[in-house]
CSV table of C-alpha atoms and ligand atoms in Angstrom, one decimal:
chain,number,residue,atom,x,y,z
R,1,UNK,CA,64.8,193.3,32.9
R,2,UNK,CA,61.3,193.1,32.2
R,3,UNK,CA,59.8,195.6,34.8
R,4,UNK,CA,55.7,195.6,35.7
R,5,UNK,CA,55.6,199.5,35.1
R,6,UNK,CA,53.4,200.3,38.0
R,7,UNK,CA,56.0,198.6,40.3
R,8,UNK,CA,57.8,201.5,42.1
R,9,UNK,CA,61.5,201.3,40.8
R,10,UNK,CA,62.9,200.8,44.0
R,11,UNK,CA,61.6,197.6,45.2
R,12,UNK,CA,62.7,195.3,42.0
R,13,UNK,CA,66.1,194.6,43.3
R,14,UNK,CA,64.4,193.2,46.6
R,15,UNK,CA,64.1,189.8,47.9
R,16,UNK,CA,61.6,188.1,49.8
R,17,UNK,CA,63.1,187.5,53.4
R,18,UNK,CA,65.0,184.2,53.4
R,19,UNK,CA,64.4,181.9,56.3
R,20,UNK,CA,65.9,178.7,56.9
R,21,UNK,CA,63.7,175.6,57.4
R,22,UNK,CA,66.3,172.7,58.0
R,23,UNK,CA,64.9,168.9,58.1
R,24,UNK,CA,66.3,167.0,60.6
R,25,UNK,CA,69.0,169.3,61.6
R,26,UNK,CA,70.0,171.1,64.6
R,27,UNK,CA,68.2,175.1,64.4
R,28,UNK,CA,70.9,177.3,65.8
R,29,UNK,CA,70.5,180.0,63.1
R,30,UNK,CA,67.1,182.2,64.2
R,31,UNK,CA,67.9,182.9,67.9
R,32,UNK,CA,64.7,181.0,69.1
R,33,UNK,CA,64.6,179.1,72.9
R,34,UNK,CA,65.9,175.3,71.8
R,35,UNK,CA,62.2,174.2,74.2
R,36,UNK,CA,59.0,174.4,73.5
R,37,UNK,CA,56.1,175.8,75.5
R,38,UNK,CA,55.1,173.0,78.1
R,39,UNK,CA,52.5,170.4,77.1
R,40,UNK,CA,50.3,172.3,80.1
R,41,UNK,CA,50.3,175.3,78.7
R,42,UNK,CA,49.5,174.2,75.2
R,43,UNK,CA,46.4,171.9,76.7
R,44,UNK,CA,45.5,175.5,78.3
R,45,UNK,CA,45.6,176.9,74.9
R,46,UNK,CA,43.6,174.7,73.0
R,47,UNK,CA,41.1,174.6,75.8
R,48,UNK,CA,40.1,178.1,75.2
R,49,UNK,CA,40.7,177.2,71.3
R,50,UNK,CA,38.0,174.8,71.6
R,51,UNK,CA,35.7,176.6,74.0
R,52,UNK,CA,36.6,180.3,74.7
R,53,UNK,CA,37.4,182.0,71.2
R,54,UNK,CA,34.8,182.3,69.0
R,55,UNK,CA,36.3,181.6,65.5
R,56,UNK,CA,33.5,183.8,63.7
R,57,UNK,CA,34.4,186.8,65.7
R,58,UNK,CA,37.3,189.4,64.8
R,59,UNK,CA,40.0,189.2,68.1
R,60,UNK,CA,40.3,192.2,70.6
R,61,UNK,CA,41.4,195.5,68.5
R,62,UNK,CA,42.4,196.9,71.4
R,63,UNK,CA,44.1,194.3,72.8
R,64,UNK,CA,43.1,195.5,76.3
R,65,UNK,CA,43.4,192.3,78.3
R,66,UNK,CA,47.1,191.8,76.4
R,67,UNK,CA,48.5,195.0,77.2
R,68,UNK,CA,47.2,195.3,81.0
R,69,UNK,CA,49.0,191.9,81.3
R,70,UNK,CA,52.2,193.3,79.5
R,71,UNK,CA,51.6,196.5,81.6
R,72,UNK,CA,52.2,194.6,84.7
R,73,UNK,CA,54.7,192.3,83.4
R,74,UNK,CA,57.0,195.5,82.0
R,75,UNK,CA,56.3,197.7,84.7
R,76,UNK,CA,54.7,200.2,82.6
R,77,UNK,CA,51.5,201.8,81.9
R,78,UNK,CA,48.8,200.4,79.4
R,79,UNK,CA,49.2,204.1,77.6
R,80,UNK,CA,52.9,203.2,77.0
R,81,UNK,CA,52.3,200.3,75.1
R,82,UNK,CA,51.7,199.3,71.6
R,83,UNK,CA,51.5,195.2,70.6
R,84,UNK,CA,52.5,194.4,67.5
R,85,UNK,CA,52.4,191.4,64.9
R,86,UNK,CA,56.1,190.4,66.1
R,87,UNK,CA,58.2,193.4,66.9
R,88,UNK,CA,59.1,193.7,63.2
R,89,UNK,CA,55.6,195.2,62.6
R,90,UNK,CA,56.5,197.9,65.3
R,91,UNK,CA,59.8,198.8,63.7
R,92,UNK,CA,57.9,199.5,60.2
R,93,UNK,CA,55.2,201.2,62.5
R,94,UNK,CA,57.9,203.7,63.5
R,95,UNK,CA,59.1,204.1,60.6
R,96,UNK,CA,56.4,204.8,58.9
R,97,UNK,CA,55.4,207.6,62.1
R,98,UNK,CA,58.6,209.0,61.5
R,99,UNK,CA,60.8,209.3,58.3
R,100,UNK,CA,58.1,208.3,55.2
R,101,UNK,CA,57.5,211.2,52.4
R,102,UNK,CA,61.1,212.1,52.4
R,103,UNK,CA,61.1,213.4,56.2
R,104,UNK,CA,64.7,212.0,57.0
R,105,UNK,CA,66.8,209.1,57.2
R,106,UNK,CA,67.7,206.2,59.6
R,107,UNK,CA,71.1,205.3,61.6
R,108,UNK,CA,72.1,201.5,61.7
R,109,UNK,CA,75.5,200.8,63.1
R,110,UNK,CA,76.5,197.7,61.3
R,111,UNK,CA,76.6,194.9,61.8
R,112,UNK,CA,73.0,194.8,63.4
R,113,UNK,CA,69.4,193.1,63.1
R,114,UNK,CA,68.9,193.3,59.6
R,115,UNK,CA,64.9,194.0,59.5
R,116,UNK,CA,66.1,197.8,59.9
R,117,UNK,CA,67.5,198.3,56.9
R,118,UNK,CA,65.5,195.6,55.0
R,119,UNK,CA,62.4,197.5,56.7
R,120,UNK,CA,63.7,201.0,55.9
R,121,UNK,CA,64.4,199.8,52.1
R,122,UNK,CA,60.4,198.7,51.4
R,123,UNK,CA,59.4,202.2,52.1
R,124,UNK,CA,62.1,203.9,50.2
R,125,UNK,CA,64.0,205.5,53.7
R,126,UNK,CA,67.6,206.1,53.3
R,127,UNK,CA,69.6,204.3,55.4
R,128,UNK,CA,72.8,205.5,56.5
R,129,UNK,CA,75.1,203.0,58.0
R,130,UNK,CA,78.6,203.1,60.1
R,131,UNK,CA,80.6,200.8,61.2
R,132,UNK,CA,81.2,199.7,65.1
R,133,UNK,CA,84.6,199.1,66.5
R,134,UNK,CA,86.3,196.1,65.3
R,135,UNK,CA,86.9,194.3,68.3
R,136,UNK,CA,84.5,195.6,70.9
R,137,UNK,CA,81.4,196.5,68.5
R,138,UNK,CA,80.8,198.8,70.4
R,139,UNK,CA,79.5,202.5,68.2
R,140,UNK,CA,82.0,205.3,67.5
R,141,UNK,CA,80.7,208.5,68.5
R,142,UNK,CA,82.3,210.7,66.5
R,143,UNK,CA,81.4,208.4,63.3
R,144,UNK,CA,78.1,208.9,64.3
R,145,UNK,CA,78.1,212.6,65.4
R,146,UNK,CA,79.8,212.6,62.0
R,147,UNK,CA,76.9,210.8,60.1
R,148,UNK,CA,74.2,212.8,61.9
R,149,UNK,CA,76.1,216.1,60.9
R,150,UNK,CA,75.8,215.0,56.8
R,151,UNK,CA,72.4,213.7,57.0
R,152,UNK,CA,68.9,214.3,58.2
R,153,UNK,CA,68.7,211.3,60.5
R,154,UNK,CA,65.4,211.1,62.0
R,155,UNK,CA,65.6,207.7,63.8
R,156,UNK,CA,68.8,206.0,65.4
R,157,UNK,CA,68.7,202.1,65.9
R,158,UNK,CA,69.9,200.7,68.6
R,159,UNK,CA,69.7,196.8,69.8
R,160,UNK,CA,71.3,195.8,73.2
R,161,UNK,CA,72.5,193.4,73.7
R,162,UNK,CA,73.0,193.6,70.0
R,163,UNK,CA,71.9,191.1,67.2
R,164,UNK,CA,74.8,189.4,65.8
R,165,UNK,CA,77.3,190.2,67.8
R,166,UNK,CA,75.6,190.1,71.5
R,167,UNK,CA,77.3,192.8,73.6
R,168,UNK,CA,75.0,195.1,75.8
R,169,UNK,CA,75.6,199.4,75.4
R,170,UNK,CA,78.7,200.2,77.3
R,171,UNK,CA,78.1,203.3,79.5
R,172,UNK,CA,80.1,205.3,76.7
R,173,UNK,CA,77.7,204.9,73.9
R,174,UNK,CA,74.6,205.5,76.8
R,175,UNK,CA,76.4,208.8,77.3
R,176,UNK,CA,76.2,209.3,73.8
R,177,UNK,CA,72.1,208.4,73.2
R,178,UNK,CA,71.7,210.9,76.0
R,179,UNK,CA,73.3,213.5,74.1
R,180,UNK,CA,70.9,213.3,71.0
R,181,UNK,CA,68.7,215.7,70.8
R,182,UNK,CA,64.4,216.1,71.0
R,183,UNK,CA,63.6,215.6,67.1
R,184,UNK,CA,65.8,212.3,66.5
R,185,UNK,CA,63.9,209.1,67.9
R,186,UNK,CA,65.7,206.3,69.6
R,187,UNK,CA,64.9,203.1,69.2
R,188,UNK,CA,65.8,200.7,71.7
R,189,UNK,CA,65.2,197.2,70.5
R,190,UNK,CA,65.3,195.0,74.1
R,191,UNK,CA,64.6,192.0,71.9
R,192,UNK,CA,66.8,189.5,74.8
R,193,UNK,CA,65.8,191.4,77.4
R,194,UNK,CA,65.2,188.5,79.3
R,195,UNK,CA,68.9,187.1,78.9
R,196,UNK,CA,70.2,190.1,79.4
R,197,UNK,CA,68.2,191.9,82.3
R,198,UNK,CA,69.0,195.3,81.2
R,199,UNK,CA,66.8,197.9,80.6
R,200,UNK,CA,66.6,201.6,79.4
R,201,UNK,CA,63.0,201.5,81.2
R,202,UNK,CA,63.8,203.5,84.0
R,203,UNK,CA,65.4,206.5,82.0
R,204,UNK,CA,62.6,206.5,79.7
R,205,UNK,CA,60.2,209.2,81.1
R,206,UNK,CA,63.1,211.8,81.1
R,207,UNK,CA,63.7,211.1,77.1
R,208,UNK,CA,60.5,211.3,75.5
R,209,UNK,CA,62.3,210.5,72.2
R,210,UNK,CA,63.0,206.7,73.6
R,211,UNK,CA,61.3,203.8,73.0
R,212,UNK,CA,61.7,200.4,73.6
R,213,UNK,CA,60.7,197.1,71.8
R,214,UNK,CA,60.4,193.4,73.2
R,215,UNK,CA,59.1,190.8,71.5
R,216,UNK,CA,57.6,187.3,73.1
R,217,UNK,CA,59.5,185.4,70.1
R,218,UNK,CA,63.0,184.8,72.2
R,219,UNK,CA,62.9,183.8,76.3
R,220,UNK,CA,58.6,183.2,76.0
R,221,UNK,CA,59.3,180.9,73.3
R,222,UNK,CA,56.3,182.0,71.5
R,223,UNK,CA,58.0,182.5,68.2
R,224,UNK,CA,55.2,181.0,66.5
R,225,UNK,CA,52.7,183.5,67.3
R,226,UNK,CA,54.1,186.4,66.3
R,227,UNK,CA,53.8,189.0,69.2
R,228,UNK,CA,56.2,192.0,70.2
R,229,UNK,CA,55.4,195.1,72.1
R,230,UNK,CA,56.7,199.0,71.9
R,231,UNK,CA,57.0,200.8,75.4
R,232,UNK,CA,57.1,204.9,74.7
R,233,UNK,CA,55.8,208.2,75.6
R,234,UNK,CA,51.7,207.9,75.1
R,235,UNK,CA,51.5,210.3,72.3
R,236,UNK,CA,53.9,208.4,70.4
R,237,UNK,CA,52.1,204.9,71.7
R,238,UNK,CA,48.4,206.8,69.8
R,239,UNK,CA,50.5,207.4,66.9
R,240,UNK,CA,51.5,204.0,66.6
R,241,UNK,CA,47.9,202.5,67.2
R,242,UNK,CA,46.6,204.7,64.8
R,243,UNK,CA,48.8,203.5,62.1
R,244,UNK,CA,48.2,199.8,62.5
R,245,UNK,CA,45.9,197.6,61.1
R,246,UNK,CA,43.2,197.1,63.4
R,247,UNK,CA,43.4,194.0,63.3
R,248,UNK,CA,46.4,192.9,63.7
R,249,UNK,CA,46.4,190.3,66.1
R,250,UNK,CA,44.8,186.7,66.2
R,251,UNK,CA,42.7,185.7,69.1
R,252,UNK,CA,44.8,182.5,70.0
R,253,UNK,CA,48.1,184.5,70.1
R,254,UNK,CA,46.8,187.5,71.5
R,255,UNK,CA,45.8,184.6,74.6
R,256,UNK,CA,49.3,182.6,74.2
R,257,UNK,CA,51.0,185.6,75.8
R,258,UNK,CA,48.2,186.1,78.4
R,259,UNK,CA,49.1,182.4,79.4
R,260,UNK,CA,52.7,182.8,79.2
R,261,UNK,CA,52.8,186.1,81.3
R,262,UNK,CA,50.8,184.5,84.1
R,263,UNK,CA,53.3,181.6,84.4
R,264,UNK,CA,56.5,184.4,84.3
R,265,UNK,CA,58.3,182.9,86.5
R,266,UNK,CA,58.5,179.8,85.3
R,267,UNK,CA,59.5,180.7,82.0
R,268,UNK,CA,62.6,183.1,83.2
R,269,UNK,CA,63.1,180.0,85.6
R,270,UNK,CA,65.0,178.7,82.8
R,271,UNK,CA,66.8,181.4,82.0
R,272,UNK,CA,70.2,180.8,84.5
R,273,UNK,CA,70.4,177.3,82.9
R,274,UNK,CA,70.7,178.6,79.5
R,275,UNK,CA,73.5,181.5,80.3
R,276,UNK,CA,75.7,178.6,82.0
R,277,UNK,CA,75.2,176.8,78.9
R,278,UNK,CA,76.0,179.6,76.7
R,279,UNK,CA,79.6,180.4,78.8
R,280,UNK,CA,80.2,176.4,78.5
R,281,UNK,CA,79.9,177.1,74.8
R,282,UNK,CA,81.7,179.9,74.8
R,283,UNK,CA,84.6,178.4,76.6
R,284,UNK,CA,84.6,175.6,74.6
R,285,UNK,CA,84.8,177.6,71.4
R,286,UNK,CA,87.4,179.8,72.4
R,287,UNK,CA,89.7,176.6,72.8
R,288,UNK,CA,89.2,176.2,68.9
R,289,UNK,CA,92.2,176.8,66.7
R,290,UNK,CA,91.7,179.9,64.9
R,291,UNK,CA,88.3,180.5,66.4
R,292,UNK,CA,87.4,183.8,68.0
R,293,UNK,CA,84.2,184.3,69.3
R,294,UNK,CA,83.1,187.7,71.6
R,295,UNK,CA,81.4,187.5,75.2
R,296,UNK,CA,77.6,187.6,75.1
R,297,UNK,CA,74.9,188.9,76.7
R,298,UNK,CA,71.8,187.3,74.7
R,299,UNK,CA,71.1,183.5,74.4
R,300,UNK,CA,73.9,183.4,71.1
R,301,UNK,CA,76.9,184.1,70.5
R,302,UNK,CA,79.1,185.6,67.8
R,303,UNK,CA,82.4,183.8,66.3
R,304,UNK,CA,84.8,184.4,63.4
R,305,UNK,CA,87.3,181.9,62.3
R,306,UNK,CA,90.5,182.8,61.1
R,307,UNK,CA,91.1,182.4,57.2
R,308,UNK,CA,87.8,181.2,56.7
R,309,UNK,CA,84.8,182.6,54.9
R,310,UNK,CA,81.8,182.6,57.0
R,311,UNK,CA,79.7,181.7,54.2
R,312,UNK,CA,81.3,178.4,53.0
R,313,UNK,CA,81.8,177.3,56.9
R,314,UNK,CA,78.1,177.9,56.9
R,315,UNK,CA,76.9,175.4,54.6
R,316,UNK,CA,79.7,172.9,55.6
R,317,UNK,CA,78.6,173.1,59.3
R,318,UNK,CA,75.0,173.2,58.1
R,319,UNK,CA,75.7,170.0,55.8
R,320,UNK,CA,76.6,168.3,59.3
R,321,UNK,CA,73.6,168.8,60.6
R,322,UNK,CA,73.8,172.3,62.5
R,323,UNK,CA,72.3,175.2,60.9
R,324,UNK,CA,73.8,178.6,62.3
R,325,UNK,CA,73.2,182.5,60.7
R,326,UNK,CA,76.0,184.1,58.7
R,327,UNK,CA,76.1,187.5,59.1
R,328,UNK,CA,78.1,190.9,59.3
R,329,UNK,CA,81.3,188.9,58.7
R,330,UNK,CA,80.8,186.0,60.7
R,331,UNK,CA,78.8,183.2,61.8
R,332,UNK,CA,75.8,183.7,64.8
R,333,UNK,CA,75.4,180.7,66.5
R,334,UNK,CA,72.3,180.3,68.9
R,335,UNK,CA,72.1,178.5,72.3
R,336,UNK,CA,70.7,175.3,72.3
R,337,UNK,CA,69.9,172.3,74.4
R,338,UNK,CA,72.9,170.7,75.7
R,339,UNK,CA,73.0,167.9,73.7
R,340,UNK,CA,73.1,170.2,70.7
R,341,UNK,CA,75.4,172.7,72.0
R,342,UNK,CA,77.6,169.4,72.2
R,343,UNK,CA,76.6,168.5,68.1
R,344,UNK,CA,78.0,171.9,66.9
R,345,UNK,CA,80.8,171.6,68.6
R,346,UNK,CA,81.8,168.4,67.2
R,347,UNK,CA,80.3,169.4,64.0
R,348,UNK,CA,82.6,172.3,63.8
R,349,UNK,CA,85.6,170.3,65.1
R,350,UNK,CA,85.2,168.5,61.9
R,351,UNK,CA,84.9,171.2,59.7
R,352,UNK,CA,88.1,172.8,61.1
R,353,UNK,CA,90.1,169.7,60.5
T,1,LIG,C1,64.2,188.4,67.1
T,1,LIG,C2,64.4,189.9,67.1
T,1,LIG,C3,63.3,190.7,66.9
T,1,LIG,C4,62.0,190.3,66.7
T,1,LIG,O1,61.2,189.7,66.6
T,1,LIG,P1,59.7,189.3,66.3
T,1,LIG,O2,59.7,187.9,66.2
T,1,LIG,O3,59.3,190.1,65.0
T,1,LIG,O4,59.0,189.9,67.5
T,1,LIG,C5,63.5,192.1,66.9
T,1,LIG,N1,64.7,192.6,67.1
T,1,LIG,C6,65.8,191.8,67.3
T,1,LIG,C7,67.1,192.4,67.5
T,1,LIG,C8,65.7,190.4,67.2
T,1,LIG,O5,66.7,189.6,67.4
């Protein structure tokens, strides 16, 4: 291969992050909320568009009015909290805080949200991987005990309920995060917080090696905008300011989640309504031949089907008309609206004939 020489060696065997964009099909493959925002809040939006942001001007650096809002959303302090360009910017933030120059290695129990290891890859961090338990997920302790013994693991990743395969931290594996010690950092990643209401909040200021990342991209339905948030110890939260480019988030979507955080309650409103529709999915798909698909906690769900490779099923659901992710094994199918919960059911029906 024909390398640019000033390329760092490491990066040439990368690939740009691969995101689906289906026409005319059903979008069950990127975890998103199947509605979008409501018309009122969009007029809202592009009223302060039109008259309340001055294009010319660079947005808030400090993103003060953001983070008191988040603050009182969260139930936090403004001095725990750190907004990022999606939470993917925050992940690289604390990455780059913690293990860059050689100063260790992070922990990803696979399968898991992929942007850790993708992430941890672009600025040459070793990542060290183990497996979860084959029919639970759930993490091994001694594995990991085991992997943090042979190497100098700085950071442990952690996503509940986790991304594919939706089940929340058991109280064995909290037992376990409480056991790891001062210089190892925890991340937390409380991406379907919402779905899930469970928290490591109110254990956080005993572990000041915790923190916790949300992003607006799932139950807020403001994907589009690009806006997640870190809750940690203050020092950490300065660290992770510092880091960041100043700025690193626009006016309009800095004020999307000011509007969506006033109207809260209308937007976890929905919430009920989608978990019925994920256990009518679930139900449904259990009653599959061959099909196995895990419990959930999160607004997808997680299915393997025997003697088929996820891969192929992929493309021939996807050539029906419903795109779903697969990933770690198997296929991660997202909640929709009814009426397309119904399609992939059918659509897969067919497949399986
Ligand atoms: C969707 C998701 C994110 C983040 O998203 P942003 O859109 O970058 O805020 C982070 N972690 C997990 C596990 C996710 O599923």
């Amino acid at each position: 291969m024909c390398a640019l020489q000033y390329l760092r060696p490491d990066l040439l065997h990368l690939k740009p992050y691969d995101a689906v964009l289906p026409q005319a099909a059903d979008k069950l493959d990127a975890n998103e909320f199947p509605l979008d925002w409501p018309i009122g809040f969009k007029q809202k939006l592009s009223l302060l568009w039109e008259k309340g942001i001055p294009s010319n001007r660079y947005p808030d650096a400090n993103h003060h009015g953001l983070k008191q809002a988040i603050a009182v959303y969260a139930g936090a302090d403004p001095t725990q909290i750190s907004v990022g360009n999606g939470s993917d910017e925050l992940i690289r933030s604390l990455l780059i805080a913690t293990c860059l120059g050689g100063r260790g290695s992070i922990l990803v129990p696979e399968p898991t949200f992929s942007m850790y290891a993708i992430l941890a890859g672009s600025l040459g961090i070793p990542v060290v991987r183990v497996g979860r338990d084959a029919d639970t997920f759930a993490l091994d302790p001694d594995l990991c005990n085991l992997a943090l013994a042979e190497h100098p693991i700085r950071v442990v990743c952690l996503v509940d309920p986790n991304s594919p395969t939706g089940n929340g931290l058991s109280e064995a594996e909290w037992a376990w995060i409480e056991t790891l010690p001062p210089e190892i950092l925890v991340i937390l990643d409380e991406a379907y917080f919402e779905f899930s209401q469970h928290t490591a909040l109110p254990k956080l200021s005993d572990h000041p090696n915790w923190v916790i990342l949300r992003t607006f991209s799932k139950a807020f339905r403001l994907a589009a905008h690009r806006v997640g948030y870190a809750i940690g110890h203050p020092q950490l939260i300065q660290v992770l300011e510092s880091i960041r480019l100043p700025y690193n988030l626009p006016a309009i979507s800095q004020w999307a989640v000011q509007i969506a955080l006033e109207h809260a309650e209308e937007f976890l409103a929905d919430l009920p309504l989608l978990r019925q529709e994920r256990e009518t999915l679930y139900t449904a798909l259990q009653q599959l031949p061959g099909v196995r698909v895990w419990p959930s906690q999160a607004n997808f769900l997680y299915l393997r089907v025997e003697g088929r490779d996820p891969q192929h099923l992929q493309r021939e659901w996807q050539e029906l008309g419903t795109c779903v992710r697969s990933t770690g094994g198997g296929l991660r199918l997202t909640v929709g609206t009814p009426e397309e919960n119904q399609r992939a059911l059918d659509r897969l029906r067919q497949v399986l004939r």
